[in-house]
GROMACS .gro file of C-alpha atoms in nm:
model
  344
    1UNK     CA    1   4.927   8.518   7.637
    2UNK     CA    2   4.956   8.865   7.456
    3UNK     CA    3   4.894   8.933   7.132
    4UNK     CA    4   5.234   8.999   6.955
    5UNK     CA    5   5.232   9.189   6.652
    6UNK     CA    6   5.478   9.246   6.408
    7UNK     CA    7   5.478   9.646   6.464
    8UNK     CA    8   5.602   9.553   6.809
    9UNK     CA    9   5.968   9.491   6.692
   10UNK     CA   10   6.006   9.784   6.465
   11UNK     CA   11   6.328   9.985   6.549
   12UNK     CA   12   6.474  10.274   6.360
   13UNK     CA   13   6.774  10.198   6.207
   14UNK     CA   14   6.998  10.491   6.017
   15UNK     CA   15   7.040  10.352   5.661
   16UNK     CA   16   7.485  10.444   5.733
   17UNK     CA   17   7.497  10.192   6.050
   18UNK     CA   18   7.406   9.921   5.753
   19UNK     CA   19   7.803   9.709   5.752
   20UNK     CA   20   7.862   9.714   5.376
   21UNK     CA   21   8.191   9.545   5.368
   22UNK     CA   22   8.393   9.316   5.659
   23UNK     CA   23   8.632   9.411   5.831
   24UNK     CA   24   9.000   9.334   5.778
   25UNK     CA   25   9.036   9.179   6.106
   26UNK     CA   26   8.701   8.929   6.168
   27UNK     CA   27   8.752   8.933   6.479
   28UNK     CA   28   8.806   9.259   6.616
   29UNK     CA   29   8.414   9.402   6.548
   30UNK     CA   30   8.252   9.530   6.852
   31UNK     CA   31   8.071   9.326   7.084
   32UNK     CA   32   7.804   9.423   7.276
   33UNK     CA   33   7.669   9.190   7.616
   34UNK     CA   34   7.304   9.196   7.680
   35UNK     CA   35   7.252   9.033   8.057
   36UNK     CA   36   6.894   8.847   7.969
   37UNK     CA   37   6.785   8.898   8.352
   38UNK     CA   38   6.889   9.242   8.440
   39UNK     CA   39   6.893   9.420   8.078
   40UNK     CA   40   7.235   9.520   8.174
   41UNK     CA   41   7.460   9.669   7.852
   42UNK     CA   42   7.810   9.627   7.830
   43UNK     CA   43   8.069   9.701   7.535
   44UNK     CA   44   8.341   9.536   7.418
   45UNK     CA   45   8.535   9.412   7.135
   46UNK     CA   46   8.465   9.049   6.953
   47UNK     CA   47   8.769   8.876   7.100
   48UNK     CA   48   8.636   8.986   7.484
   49UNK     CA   49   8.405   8.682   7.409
   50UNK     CA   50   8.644   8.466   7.593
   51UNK     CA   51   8.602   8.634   7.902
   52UNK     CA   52   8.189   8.526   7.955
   53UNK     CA   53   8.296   8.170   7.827
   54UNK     CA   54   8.433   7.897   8.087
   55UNK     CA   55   8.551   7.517   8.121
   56UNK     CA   56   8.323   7.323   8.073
   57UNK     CA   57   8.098   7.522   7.864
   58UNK     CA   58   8.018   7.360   7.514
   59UNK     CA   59   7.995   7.640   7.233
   60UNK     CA   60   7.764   7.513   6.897
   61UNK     CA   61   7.847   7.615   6.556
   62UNK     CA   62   7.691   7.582   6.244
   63UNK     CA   63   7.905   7.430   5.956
   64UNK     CA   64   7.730   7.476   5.678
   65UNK     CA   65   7.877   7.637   5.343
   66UNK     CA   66   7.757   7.888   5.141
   67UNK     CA   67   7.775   7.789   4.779
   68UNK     CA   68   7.843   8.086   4.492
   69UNK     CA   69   7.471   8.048   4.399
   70UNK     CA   70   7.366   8.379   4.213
   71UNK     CA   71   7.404   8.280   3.815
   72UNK     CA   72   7.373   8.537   3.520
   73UNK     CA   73   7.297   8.381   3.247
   74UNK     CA   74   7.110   8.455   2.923
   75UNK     CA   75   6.785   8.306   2.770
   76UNK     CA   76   6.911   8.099   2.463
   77UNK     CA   77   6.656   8.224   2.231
   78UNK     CA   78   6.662   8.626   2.257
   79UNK     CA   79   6.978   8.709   2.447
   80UNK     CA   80   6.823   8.854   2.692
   81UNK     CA   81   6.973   8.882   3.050
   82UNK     CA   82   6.849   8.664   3.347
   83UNK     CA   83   6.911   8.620   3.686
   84UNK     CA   84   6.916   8.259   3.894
   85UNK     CA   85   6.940   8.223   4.229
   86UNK     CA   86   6.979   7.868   4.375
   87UNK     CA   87   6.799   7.807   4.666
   88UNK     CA   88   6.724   7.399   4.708
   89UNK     CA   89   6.903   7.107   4.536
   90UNK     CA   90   6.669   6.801   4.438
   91UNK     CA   91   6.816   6.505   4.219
   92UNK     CA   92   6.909   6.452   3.889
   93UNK     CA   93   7.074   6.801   3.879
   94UNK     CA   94   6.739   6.996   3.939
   95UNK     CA   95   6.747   7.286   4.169
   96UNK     CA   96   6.479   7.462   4.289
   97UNK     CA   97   6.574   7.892   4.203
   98UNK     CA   98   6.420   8.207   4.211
   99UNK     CA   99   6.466   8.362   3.887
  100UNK     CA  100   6.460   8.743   3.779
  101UNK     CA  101   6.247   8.847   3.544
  102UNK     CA  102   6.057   8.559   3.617
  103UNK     CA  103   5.853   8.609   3.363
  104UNK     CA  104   6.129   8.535   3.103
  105UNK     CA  105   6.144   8.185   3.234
  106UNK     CA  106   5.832   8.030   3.129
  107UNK     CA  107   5.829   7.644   3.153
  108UNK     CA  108   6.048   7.507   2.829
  109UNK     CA  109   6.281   7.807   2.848
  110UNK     CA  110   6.680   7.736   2.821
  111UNK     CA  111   6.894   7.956   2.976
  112UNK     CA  112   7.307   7.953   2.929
  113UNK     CA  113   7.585   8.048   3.163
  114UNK     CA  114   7.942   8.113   3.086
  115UNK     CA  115   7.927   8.113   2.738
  116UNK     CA  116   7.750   7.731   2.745
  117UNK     CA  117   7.962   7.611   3.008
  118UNK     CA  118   7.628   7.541   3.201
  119UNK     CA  119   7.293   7.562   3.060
  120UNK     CA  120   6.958   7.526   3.265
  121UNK     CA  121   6.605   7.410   3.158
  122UNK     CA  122   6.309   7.541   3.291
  123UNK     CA  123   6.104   7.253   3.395
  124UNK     CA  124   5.826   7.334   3.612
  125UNK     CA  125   5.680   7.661   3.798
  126UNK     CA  126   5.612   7.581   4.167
  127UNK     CA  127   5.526   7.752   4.504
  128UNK     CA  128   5.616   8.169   4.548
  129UNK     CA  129   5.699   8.121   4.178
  130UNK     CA  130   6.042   7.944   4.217
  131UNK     CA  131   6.118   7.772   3.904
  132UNK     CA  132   6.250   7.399   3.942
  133UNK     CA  133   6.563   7.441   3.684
  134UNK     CA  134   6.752   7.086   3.552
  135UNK     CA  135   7.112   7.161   3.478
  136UNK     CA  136   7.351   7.003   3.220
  137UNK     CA  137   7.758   7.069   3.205
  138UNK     CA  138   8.104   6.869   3.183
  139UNK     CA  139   8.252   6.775   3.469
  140UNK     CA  140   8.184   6.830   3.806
  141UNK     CA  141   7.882   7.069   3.906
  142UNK     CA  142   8.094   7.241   4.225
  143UNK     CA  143   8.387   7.338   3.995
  144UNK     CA  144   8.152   7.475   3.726
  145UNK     CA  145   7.971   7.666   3.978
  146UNK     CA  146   8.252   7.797   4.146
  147UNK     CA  147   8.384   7.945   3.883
  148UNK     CA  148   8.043   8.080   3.715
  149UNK     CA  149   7.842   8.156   4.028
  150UNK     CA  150   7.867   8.481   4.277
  151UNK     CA  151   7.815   8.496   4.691
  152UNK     CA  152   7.433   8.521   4.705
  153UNK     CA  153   7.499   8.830   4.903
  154UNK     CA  154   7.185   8.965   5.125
  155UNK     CA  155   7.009   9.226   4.956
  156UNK     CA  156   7.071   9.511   5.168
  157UNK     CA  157   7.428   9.498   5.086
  158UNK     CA  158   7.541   9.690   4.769
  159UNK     CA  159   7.903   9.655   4.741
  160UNK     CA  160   8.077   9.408   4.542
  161UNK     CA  161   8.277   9.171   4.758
  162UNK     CA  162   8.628   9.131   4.674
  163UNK     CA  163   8.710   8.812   4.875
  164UNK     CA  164   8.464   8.522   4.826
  165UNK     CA  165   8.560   8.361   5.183
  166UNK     CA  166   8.477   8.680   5.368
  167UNK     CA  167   8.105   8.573   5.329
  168UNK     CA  168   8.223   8.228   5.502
  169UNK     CA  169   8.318   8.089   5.874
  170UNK     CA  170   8.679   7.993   5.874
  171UNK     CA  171   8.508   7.623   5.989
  172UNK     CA  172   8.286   7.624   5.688
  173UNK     CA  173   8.243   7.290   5.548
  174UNK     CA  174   7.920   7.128   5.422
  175UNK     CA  175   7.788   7.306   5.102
  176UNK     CA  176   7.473   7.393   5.079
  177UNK     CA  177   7.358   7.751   5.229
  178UNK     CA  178   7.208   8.048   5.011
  179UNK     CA  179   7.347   8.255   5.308
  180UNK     CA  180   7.614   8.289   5.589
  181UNK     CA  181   7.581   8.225   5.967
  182UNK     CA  182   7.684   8.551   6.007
  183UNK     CA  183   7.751   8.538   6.402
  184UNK     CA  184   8.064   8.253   6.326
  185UNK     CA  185   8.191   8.522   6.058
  186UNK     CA  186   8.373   8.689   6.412
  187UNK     CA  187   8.576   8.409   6.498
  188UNK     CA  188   8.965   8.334   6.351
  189UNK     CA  189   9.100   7.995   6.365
  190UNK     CA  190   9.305   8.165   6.674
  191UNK     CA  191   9.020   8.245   6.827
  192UNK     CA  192   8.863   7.923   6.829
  193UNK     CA  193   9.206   7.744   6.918
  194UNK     CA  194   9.207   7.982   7.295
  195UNK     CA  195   8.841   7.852   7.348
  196UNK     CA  196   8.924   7.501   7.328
  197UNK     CA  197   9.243   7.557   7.534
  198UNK     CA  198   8.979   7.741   7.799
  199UNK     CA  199   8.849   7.389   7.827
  200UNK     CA  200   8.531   7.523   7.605
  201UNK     CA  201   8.401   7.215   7.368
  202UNK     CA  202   8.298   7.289   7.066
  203UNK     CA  203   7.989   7.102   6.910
  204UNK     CA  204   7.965   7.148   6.475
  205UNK     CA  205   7.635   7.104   6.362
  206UNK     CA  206   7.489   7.185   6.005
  207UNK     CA  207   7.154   7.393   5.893
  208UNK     CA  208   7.166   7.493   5.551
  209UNK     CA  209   7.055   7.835   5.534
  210UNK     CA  210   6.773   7.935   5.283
  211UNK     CA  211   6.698   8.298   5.133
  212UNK     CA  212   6.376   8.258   5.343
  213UNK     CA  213   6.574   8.424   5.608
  214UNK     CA  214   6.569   8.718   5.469
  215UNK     CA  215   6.203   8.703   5.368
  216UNK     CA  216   5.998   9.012   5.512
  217UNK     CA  217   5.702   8.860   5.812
  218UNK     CA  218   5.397   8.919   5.627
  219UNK     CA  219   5.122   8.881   5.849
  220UNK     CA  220   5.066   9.157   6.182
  221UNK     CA  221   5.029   8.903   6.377
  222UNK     CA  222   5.264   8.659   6.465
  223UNK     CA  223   5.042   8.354   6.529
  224UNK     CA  224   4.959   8.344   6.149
  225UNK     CA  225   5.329   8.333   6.012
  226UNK     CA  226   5.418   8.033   5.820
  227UNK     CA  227   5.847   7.987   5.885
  228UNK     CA  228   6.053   7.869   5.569
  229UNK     CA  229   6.166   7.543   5.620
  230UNK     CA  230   6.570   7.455   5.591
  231UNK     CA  231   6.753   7.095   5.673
  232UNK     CA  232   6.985   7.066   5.916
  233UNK     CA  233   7.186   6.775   6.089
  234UNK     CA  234   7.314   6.680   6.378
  235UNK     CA  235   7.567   6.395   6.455
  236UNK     CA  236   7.604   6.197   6.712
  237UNK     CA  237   7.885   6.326   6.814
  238UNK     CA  238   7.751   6.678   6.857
  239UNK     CA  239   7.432   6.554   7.022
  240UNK     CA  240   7.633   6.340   7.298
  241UNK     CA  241   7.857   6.648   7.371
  242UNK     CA  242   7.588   6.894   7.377
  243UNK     CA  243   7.401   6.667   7.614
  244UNK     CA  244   7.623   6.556   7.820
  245UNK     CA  245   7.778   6.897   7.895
  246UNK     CA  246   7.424   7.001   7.986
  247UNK     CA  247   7.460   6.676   8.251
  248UNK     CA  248   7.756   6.806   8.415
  249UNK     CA  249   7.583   7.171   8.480
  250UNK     CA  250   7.772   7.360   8.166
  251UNK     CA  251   7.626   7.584   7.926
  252UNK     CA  252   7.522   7.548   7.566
  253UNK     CA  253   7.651   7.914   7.386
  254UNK     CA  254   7.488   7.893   7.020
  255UNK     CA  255   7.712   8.103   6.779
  256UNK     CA  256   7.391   8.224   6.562
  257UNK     CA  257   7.043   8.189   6.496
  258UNK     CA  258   7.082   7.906   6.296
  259UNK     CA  259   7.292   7.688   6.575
  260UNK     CA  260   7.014   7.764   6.827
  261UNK     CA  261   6.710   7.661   6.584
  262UNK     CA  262   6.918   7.341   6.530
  263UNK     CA  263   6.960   7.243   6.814
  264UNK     CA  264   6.566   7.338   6.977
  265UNK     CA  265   6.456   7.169   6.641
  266UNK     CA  266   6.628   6.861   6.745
  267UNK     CA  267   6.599   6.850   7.130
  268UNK     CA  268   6.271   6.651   7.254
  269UNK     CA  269   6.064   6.744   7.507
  270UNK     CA  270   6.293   6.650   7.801
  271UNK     CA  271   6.567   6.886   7.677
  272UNK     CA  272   6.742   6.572   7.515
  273UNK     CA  273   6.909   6.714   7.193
  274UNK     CA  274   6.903   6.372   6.962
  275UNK     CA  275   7.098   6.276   6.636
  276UNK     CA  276   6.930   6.260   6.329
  277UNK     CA  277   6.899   6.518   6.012
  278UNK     CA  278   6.510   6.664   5.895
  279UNK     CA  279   6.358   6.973   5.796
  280UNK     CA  280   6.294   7.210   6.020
  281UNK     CA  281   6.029   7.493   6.032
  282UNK     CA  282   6.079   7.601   6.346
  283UNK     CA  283   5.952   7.993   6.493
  284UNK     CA  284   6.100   8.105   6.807
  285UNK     CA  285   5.932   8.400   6.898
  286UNK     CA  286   5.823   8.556   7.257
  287UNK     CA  287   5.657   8.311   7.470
  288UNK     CA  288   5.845   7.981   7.351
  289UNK     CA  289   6.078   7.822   7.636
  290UNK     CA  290   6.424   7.726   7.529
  291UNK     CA  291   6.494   7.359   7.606
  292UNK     CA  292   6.860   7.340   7.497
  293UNK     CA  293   7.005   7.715   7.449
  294UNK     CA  294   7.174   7.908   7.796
  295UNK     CA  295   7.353   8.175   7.579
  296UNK     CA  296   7.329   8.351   7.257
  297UNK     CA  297   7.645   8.464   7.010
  298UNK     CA  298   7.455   8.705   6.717
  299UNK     CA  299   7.465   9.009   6.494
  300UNK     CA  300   7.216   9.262   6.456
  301UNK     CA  301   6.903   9.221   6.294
  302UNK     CA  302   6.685   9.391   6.052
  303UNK     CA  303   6.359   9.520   6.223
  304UNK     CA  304   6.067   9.321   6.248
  305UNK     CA  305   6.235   9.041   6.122
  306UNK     CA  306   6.186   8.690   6.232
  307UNK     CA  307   6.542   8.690   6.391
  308UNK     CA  308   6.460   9.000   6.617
  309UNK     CA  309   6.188   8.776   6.757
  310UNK     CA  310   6.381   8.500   6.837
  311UNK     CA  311   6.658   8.703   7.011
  312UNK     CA  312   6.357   8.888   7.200
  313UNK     CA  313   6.228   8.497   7.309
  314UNK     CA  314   6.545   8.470   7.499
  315UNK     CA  315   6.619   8.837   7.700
  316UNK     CA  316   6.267   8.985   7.624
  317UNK     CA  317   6.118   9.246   7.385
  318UNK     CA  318   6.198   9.536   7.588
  319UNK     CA  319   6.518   9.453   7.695
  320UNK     CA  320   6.654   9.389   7.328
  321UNK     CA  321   6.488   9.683   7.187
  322UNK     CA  322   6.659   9.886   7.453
  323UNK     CA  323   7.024   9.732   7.354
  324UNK     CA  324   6.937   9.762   6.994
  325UNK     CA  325   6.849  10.159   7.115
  326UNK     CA  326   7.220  10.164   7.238
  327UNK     CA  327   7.376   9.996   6.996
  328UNK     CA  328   7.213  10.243   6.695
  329UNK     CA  329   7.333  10.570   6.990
  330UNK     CA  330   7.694  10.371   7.022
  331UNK     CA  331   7.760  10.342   6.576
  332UNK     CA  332   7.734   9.995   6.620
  333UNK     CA  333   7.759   9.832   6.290
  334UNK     CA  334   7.415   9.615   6.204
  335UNK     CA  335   7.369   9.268   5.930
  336UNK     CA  336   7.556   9.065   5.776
  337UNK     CA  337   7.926   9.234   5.828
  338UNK     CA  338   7.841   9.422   6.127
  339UNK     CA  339   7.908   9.381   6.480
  340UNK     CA  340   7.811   9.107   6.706
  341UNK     CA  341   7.609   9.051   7.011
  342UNK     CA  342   7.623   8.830   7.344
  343UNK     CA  343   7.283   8.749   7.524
  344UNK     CA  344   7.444   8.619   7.843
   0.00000   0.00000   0.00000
């Protein structure tokens, strides 16, 4: 097999075509239809979508939550300002965080939020530099949070977001992500209501979304990258409808990234997807055969990112570099609030 490099998924992208804020409607960005055999282009709008779906067809979505988890707070002992960003929850109200300056949060050093509403600990220094951060507060750590903590928003996006739910699905439920599905951010609760009338199932399942995502691939070649790991879960109720849909000759549409590393992650090696939760590490790249996926709902990814790659195992590196070329030529908008994309 070739050797794939990271340089080989590098697209110029005009800093404007970067979505800053949603849209007022979610549904009515711009969708653009990538046929994975022929490389053919179409464009449309988001709500089009429900003209490539049919009976029978089982769409996945991703559930997962995105909780408020960017904290300013200030170091009890000099006042001075500090940043903490909560990426993993272990027990006894530790969280693993990245923390900015990091260097203000040696081992031993308190930090208060909200006036003392919440106060963290730092109690150890672990891998990358994350800080593992015990928290104590009255009440109930959700509420506190929710009204102390920001949307962790992605750092290419500078404005302030008005509307917290903007930066969630309308079928948001499990908390626990550090970022959005983006992809489900297109569809309305009307939306998904003329799917399921289409006689479209719909399958949740849950991957809790790490800042990893947005980590940069290091190494030039691709073989040597090591993937962040997130946990996702999958009922057995979504596994029996994803598989037996399969059985009757449908196809599985993943709405996002995350939905289709879910489900691979948790397929075995007959295509079988099987209940259970875990931690997945999972790099989909060129050259890796889909066992579960047939179709692709996404946004628009940041060059040589690890999500270009996957979107480029499914329709091929030229063939998504060429509708990335179009959509850039078309003012398509790209990330997190930007248009989306069907790989049909």
């Amino acid at each position: 097999m070739e050797t794939l490099l990271k340089k080989d998924f590098y697209f110029d992208l005009p800093q404007e075509l970067i979505a800053q804020d949603p849209l007022a409607d979610r549904s009515s960005s711009r969708l653009l239809v990538l046929d994975k055999k022929t490389g053919a282009i179409e464009h449309k709008v988001f709500t089009d979508i429900l003209d490539y779906l049919k009976a029978g067809d089982c769409l996945v979505l991703n559930n997962t939550k995105v909780i408020p988890a960017r904290l300013i707070g200030t170091k009890a002992e000099t006042g001075a300002s500090i940043e903490v960003l909560l990426l993993k929850r272990h027990e006894n109200d530790i969280w693993e965080t990245l923390v900015k300056p990091g260097k203000k949060a040696r081992q031993g050093a308190v930090i208060e939020f909200g006036g003392g509403l919440l106060s963290g600990t730092v109690m150890d220094v672990v891998e990358e530099g994350n800080r593992l951060i015990q928290f104590s507060y009255q009440g109930i750590f959700e509420e506190v949070l929710d009204q102390l903590g920001e949307m962790p928003l992605p750092p290419y996006i500078t404005h302030k977001l008005e509307d917290k739910n903007r930066y969630q699905t309308v079928y948001a439920k499990y908390n626990g992500s550090a970022a959005a599905p983006t992809a489900g951010l297109h569809f309305t609760e009307a939306l998904l209501e003329k799917v399921q009338e289409m006689g479209v199932s719909i399958a949740y399942v849950t991957l809790h979304v790490g800042l990893g995502t947005f980590r940069p691939v290091k190494e030039e070649n691709l073989i040597n990258h090591h993937m962040h790991s997130e946990l996702y879960q999958v009922s057995q109720q979504a596994a029996d409808l994803i598989n037996s849909t399969k059985a009757a000759g449908g196809r599985i549409v993943c709405v996002g990234t995350t939905s289709c590393r879910t489900i691979e992650s948790a397929a075995n090696s007959s295509g079988k997807v099987i209940a259970g939760s875990g931690n997945t590490e999972i790099f989909i790249y060129p050259g890796y055969q889909f066992k579960v996926l047939d179709q692709l709902i996404t946004n628009f990814h940041l060059p040589e990112s690890t999500l270009i790659m996957l979107v480029s195992a499914l329709a091929g590196r030229e063939r998504v570099l060429n509708a990335y070329q179009a959509a850039v030529s078309e003012r398509y908008r790209f990330f997190s609030f930007g248009d989306a994309m069907l790989i049909k």
